[in-house]
Amino acid sequence: MGKFLRALYQRLGIRPSFSLAYHPELDGQTERVNQFIEFYLRSYVAADHLDWAKWLPLAEYVYNNAKHAATGKTPFELVYGRNPVMNPSNVPANVPEANHVANTLAQEWKEAESALRMTKERMAGTKGTIPKYSIGEKVWLDAKNVDIWSNSNKLDPKRLGPFEITRRSQATRLLSKSYKSPSQPFPDQPPPETIEGEEEYEVEQIIDSKRQQGKWFYLIKWKGYGLEDNSWEPKELLEHSQEEIQRFNKSQLKKACDAAKSL
């Protein structure tokens, strides 16, 4: 710390306490905020994690508009004395584009509030208890010690599955139920769609591509399925996913152009 800062802290009566990367407990408030941001981004980022920056402004907005247990008020209330209006007017405007943006924002705000509420419920849950499971029940697998291909480990899902229990063992701590109430069954994975007489699963996103033996293959994230079900598929089998392929190729081209500009 420089001479200027030491003198300034002395005049202001500040006793600095610096935190280290491997000892973040000294800055617990920042760590708490970081945990929320990571959980929020993990809930909404695409499978390749490349759109995380797009969600940051909304995460900040929702966090500042949520009541904190320590104060009983939102940061907006403490700073500005009131909370901003979260819901647009139900009266439509004469400009369709404005109506579309307003409706999109309203939907994103609701989803963000749900993510924040889910975070609080998870943090308030009972810790240290060993859950009891039955054979045939579907559960989540803790992904802490599972290697997952991704662009950011921090944004990786914290759970995989669901998987059906086929036998019981002592390693029950590796399993955790859905964040929903235990009385609610886990929703079934979506069945394949029938297109032109053949069953097809819906592509949620294309994560990567490679050229092998003169053919293009794409790494597919399937809608309604976890990352453990991602698979490489040849281009000729993705006839009804041309929009996703074009979107992926466009994003790869933009990434290459941005990299070239930085040289």
Short mmCIF file of C-alpha atoms in Angstrom, two decimals:
data_model
loop_
_atom_site.label_atom_id
_atom_site.label_comp_id
_atom_site.label_asym_id
_atom_site.label_seq_id
_atom_site.Cartn_x
_atom_site.Cartn_y
_atom_site.Cartn_z
CA MET A 1 0.00 0.00 0.00
CA GLY A 2 1.37 3.41 -1.00
CA LYS A 3 2.24 6.32 1.30
CA PHE A 4 -0.72 8.36 0.02
CA LEU A 5 -3.28 5.66 0.82
CA ARG A 6 -1.82 5.03 4.27
CA ALA A 7 -2.08 8.74 5.10
CA LEU A 8 -5.60 8.97 3.68
CA TYR A 9 -6.79 5.93 5.64
CA GLN A 10 -5.28 7.41 8.80
CA ARG A 11 -7.15 10.70 8.33
CA LEU A 12 -10.43 8.91 7.60
CA GLY A 13 -10.07 6.45 10.46
CA ILE A 14 -10.02 3.44 8.14
CA ARG A 15 -8.28 0.22 9.13
CA PRO A 16 -7.75 -1.67 5.84
CA SER A 17 -8.11 -5.44 5.85
CA PHE A 18 -6.97 -6.93 2.56
CA SER A 19 -8.21 -10.31 1.38
CA LEU A 20 -6.32 -12.95 -0.58
CA ALA A 21 -7.52 -15.16 -3.40
CA TYR A 22 -7.11 -18.28 -1.24
CA HIS A 23 -8.58 -16.63 1.89
CA PRO A 24 -11.68 -14.74 0.72
CA GLU A 25 -13.46 -14.87 4.10
CA LEU A 26 -12.08 -11.41 4.94
CA ASP A 27 -14.36 -9.97 2.27
CA GLY A 28 -17.51 -11.96 2.97
CA GLN A 29 -19.93 -9.41 1.50
CA THR A 30 -18.24 -9.48 -1.90
CA GLU A 31 -18.08 -13.28 -1.81
CA ARG A 32 -21.81 -13.42 -1.10
CA VAL A 33 -22.57 -11.19 -4.08
CA ASN A 34 -20.25 -13.24 -6.28
CA GLN A 35 -22.06 -16.43 -5.27
CA PHE A 36 -25.38 -14.94 -6.33
CA ILE A 37 -23.99 -13.68 -9.64
CA GLU A 38 -22.42 -17.05 -10.44
CA PHE A 39 -25.65 -18.89 -9.61
CA TYR A 40 -27.72 -16.46 -11.67
CA LEU A 41 -25.42 -16.67 -14.70
CA ARG A 42 -25.27 -20.45 -14.39
CA SER A 43 -29.07 -20.52 -14.66
CA TYR A 44 -29.28 -18.49 -17.87
CA VAL A 45 -26.06 -18.68 -19.90
CA ALA A 46 -25.94 -20.75 -23.05
CA ALA A 47 -24.26 -24.14 -23.05
CA ASP A 48 -20.99 -22.66 -24.35
CA HIS A 49 -21.02 -19.87 -21.69
CA LEU A 50 -20.10 -17.23 -24.28
CA ASP A 51 -23.12 -14.99 -23.62
CA TRP A 52 -22.48 -14.50 -19.88
CA ALA A 53 -21.74 -10.77 -20.20
CA LYS A 54 -25.18 -10.17 -21.73
CA TRP A 55 -26.87 -11.26 -18.48
CA LEU A 56 -24.75 -9.16 -16.07
CA PRO A 57 -26.85 -5.94 -16.22
CA LEU A 58 -30.05 -7.86 -15.47
CA ALA A 59 -28.36 -9.78 -12.63
CA GLU A 60 -27.24 -6.48 -11.08
CA TYR A 61 -30.71 -4.98 -11.48
CA VAL A 62 -32.47 -7.91 -9.83
CA TYR A 63 -29.95 -8.12 -6.99
CA ASN A 64 -30.41 -4.43 -6.20
CA ASN A 65 -34.20 -4.81 -6.27
CA ALA A 66 -34.30 -7.76 -3.83
CA LYS A 67 -34.73 -7.42 -0.07
CA HIS A 68 -31.64 -8.41 1.91
CA ALA A 69 -32.05 -10.34 5.15
CA ALA A 70 -29.56 -8.14 7.03
CA THR A 71 -31.38 -4.84 6.37
CA GLY A 72 -34.90 -5.89 5.43
CA LYS A 73 -34.68 -3.47 2.51
CA THR A 74 -33.45 -3.50 -1.06
CA PRO A 75 -30.28 -1.64 -2.10
CA PHE A 76 -32.48 0.56 -4.31
CA GLU A 77 -34.53 1.57 -1.25
CA LEU A 78 -31.42 2.40 0.77
CA VAL A 79 -29.85 4.49 -2.00
CA TYR A 80 -32.86 6.08 -3.74
CA GLY A 81 -35.63 5.66 -1.16
CA ARG A 82 -37.82 3.55 -3.46
CA ASN A 83 -37.83 0.57 -5.77
CA PRO A 84 -38.14 0.95 -9.55
CA VAL A 85 -41.26 -0.35 -11.28
CA MET A 86 -40.60 -3.91 -12.43
CA ASN A 87 -43.77 -4.50 -14.45
CA PRO A 88 -44.53 -2.48 -17.59
CA SER A 89 -48.01 -1.09 -18.15
CA ASN A 90 -50.58 -3.51 -19.54
CA VAL A 91 -51.77 -0.84 -21.96
CA PRO A 92 -50.14 -1.61 -25.34
CA ALA A 93 -48.42 1.15 -27.30
CA ASN A 94 -48.91 1.92 -30.98
CA VAL A 95 -45.35 0.80 -31.75
CA PRO A 96 -45.06 -3.01 -32.04
CA GLU A 97 -41.30 -2.93 -31.46
CA ALA A 98 -41.76 -1.11 -28.14
CA ASN A 99 -44.42 -3.61 -27.06
CA HIS A 100 -42.09 -6.49 -27.89
CA VAL A 101 -39.20 -5.01 -25.87
CA ALA A 102 -41.47 -4.24 -22.89
CA ASN A 103 -42.94 -7.75 -22.88
CA THR A 104 -39.47 -9.30 -23.18
CA LEU A 105 -38.15 -7.24 -20.27
CA ALA A 106 -41.15 -8.17 -18.12
CA GLN A 107 -40.59 -11.86 -18.81
CA GLU A 108 -36.85 -11.61 -18.08
CA TRP A 109 -37.55 -9.78 -14.82
CA LYS A 110 -39.91 -12.55 -13.71
CA GLU A 111 -37.35 -15.22 -14.59
CA ALA A 112 -34.63 -13.30 -12.76
CA GLU A 113 -36.80 -12.97 -9.65
CA SER A 114 -37.43 -16.72 -9.76
CA ALA A 115 -33.68 -17.40 -9.98
CA LEU A 116 -33.02 -15.13 -7.00
CA ARG A 117 -35.78 -16.76 -4.96
CA MET A 118 -34.36 -20.17 -5.84
CA THR A 119 -30.91 -19.04 -4.66
CA LYS A 120 -32.28 -17.91 -1.29
CA GLU A 121 -34.19 -21.18 -0.83
CA ARG A 122 -31.08 -23.19 -1.61
CA MET A 123 -28.92 -21.18 0.80
CA ALA A 124 -31.55 -21.49 3.54
CA GLY A 125 -31.86 -25.24 3.11
CA THR A 126 -30.80 -27.71 5.77
CA LYS A 127 -27.11 -28.58 5.63
CA GLY A 128 -25.30 -31.64 6.87
CA THR A 129 -28.27 -34.03 6.73
CA ILE A 130 -27.96 -37.28 4.80
CA PRO A 131 -30.94 -37.69 2.45
CA LYS A 132 -32.80 -40.97 2.08
CA TYR A 133 -33.51 -42.32 -1.38
CA SER A 134 -35.45 -45.25 -2.76
CA ILE A 135 -34.63 -47.51 -5.69
CA GLY A 136 -36.33 -46.19 -8.83
CA GLU A 137 -36.28 -42.58 -7.63
CA LYS A 138 -34.68 -39.95 -9.86
CA VAL A 139 -31.98 -37.76 -8.35
CA TRP A 140 -29.36 -35.21 -9.32
CA LEU A 141 -25.66 -36.13 -9.27
CA ASP A 142 -23.30 -33.67 -7.60
CA ALA A 143 -20.99 -32.46 -10.40
CA LYS A 144 -18.27 -31.20 -8.05
CA ASN A 145 -15.83 -34.02 -8.88
CA VAL A 146 -16.94 -34.62 -12.47
CA ASP A 147 -14.88 -33.27 -15.36
CA ILE A 148 -17.09 -31.39 -17.83
CA TRP A 149 -15.97 -29.87 -21.11
CA SER A 150 -16.79 -26.16 -20.98
CA ASN A 151 -15.41 -22.66 -21.47
CA SER A 152 -15.79 -21.69 -17.80
CA ASN A 153 -15.64 -23.98 -14.79
CA LYS A 154 -17.41 -21.41 -12.62
CA LEU A 155 -20.46 -21.48 -14.87
CA ASP A 156 -20.62 -25.27 -15.11
CA PRO A 157 -23.81 -26.86 -13.75
CA LYS A 158 -23.57 -27.96 -10.13
CA ARG A 159 -25.58 -31.09 -10.82
CA LEU A 160 -25.98 -33.67 -13.57
CA GLY A 161 -28.86 -35.88 -14.48
CA PRO A 162 -31.38 -36.78 -13.39
CA PHE A 163 -30.32 -40.39 -12.90
CA GLU A 164 -32.51 -43.25 -11.71
CA ILE A 165 -31.34 -45.08 -8.59
CA THR A 166 -30.74 -48.75 -9.38
CA ARG A 167 -29.12 -49.75 -6.07
CA ARG A 168 -28.30 -48.19 -2.71
CA SER A 169 -24.81 -47.56 -1.37
CA GLN A 170 -23.11 -45.56 1.36
CA ALA A 171 -22.16 -42.72 -1.01
CA THR A 172 -25.49 -40.95 -0.62
CA ARG A 173 -23.81 -37.58 -0.12
CA LEU A 174 -23.03 -37.52 -3.83
CA LEU A 175 -26.73 -37.29 -4.63
CA SER A 176 -29.11 -34.40 -4.22
CA LYS A 177 -32.75 -33.92 -5.16
CA SER A 178 -34.12 -31.24 -7.41
CA TYR A 179 -34.31 -27.75 -5.97
CA LYS A 180 -38.09 -28.14 -6.04
CA SER A 181 -40.10 -29.51 -3.14
CA PRO A 182 -39.38 -33.22 -2.51
CA SER A 183 -43.10 -33.88 -2.89
CA GLN A 184 -42.97 -32.83 -6.53
CA PRO A 185 -41.85 -35.48 -9.04
CA PHE A 186 -38.97 -34.71 -11.35
CA PRO A 187 -40.32 -33.73 -14.79
CA ASP A 188 -39.76 -36.34 -17.47
CA GLN A 189 -37.32 -35.57 -20.25
CA PRO A 190 -39.04 -34.46 -23.44
CA PRO A 191 -39.80 -37.27 -25.90
CA PRO A 192 -38.52 -37.09 -29.48
CA GLU A 193 -40.59 -35.29 -32.09
CA THR A 194 -41.87 -37.16 -35.13
CA ILE A 195 -40.77 -35.37 -38.30
CA GLU A 196 -41.54 -36.93 -41.68
CA GLY A 197 -42.19 -40.28 -40.00
CA GLU A 198 -38.90 -40.34 -38.07
CA GLU A 199 -38.20 -39.54 -34.42
CA GLU A 200 -35.93 -36.56 -33.78
CA TYR A 201 -34.73 -34.83 -30.61
CA GLU A 202 -34.71 -31.04 -30.47
CA VAL A 203 -31.35 -29.26 -30.67
CA GLU A 204 -31.01 -26.60 -27.96
CA GLN A 205 -27.59 -25.32 -29.00
CA ILE A 206 -24.51 -26.24 -31.00
CA ILE A 207 -21.44 -25.96 -28.79
CA ASP A 208 -18.52 -26.94 -31.01
CA SER A 209 -17.60 -28.33 -34.42
CA LYS A 210 -14.83 -30.41 -35.96
CA ARG A 211 -13.88 -31.78 -39.37
CA GLN A 212 -13.08 -35.47 -39.45
CA GLN A 213 -12.38 -37.60 -42.52
CA GLY A 214 -13.82 -34.92 -44.79
CA LYS A 215 -17.07 -34.59 -42.82
CA TRP A 216 -18.30 -31.91 -40.43
CA PHE A 217 -19.44 -32.96 -36.96
CA TYR A 218 -21.21 -30.76 -34.41
CA LEU A 219 -21.30 -31.10 -30.63
CA ILE A 220 -25.00 -30.90 -29.72
CA LYS A 221 -26.67 -29.79 -26.48
CA TRP A 222 -30.10 -31.47 -26.58
CA LYS A 223 -33.12 -29.58 -25.24
CA GLY A 224 -34.31 -30.94 -21.91
CA TYR A 225 -31.18 -33.02 -21.35
CA GLY A 226 -28.03 -32.44 -19.30
CA LEU A 227 -24.49 -31.83 -20.50
CA GLU A 228 -23.69 -35.51 -19.94
CA ASP A 229 -25.99 -36.28 -22.90
CA ASN A 230 -24.15 -33.97 -25.32
CA SER A 231 -23.07 -35.83 -28.44
CA TRP A 232 -21.16 -35.33 -31.68
CA GLU A 233 -23.46 -35.63 -34.69
CA PRO A 234 -22.63 -35.50 -38.42
CA LYS A 235 -24.00 -32.56 -40.36
CA GLU A 236 -26.15 -34.75 -42.62
CA LEU A 237 -28.21 -35.89 -39.60
CA LEU A 238 -29.02 -32.28 -38.65
CA GLU A 239 -31.19 -31.53 -41.66
CA HIS A 240 -33.89 -29.88 -39.54
CA SER A 241 -31.43 -27.83 -37.46
CA GLN A 242 -30.11 -25.51 -40.16
CA GLU A 243 -30.98 -22.37 -38.16
CA GLU A 244 -28.88 -23.58 -35.21
CA ILE A 245 -26.00 -24.42 -37.56
CA GLN A 246 -26.14 -20.98 -39.18
CA ARG A 247 -26.30 -19.32 -35.76
CA PHE A 248 -23.26 -21.29 -34.60
CA ASN A 249 -21.26 -20.56 -37.76
CA LYS A 250 -22.11 -16.85 -37.46
CA SER A 251 -20.93 -16.76 -33.84
CA GLN A 252 -17.69 -18.53 -34.79
CA LEU A 253 -17.08 -16.04 -37.60
CA LYS A 254 -17.66 -13.12 -35.22
CA LYS A 255 -15.27 -14.65 -32.71
CA ALA A 256 -12.59 -15.00 -35.40
CA CYS A 257 -13.10 -11.38 -36.55
CA ASP A 258 -12.87 -10.08 -32.98
CA ALA A 259 -9.68 -12.05 -32.44
CA ALA A 260 -8.20 -10.64 -35.66
CA LYS A 261 -9.04 -7.06 -34.61
CA SER A 262 -7.20 -7.50 -31.33
CA LEU A 263 -3.95 -8.45 -33.08
#
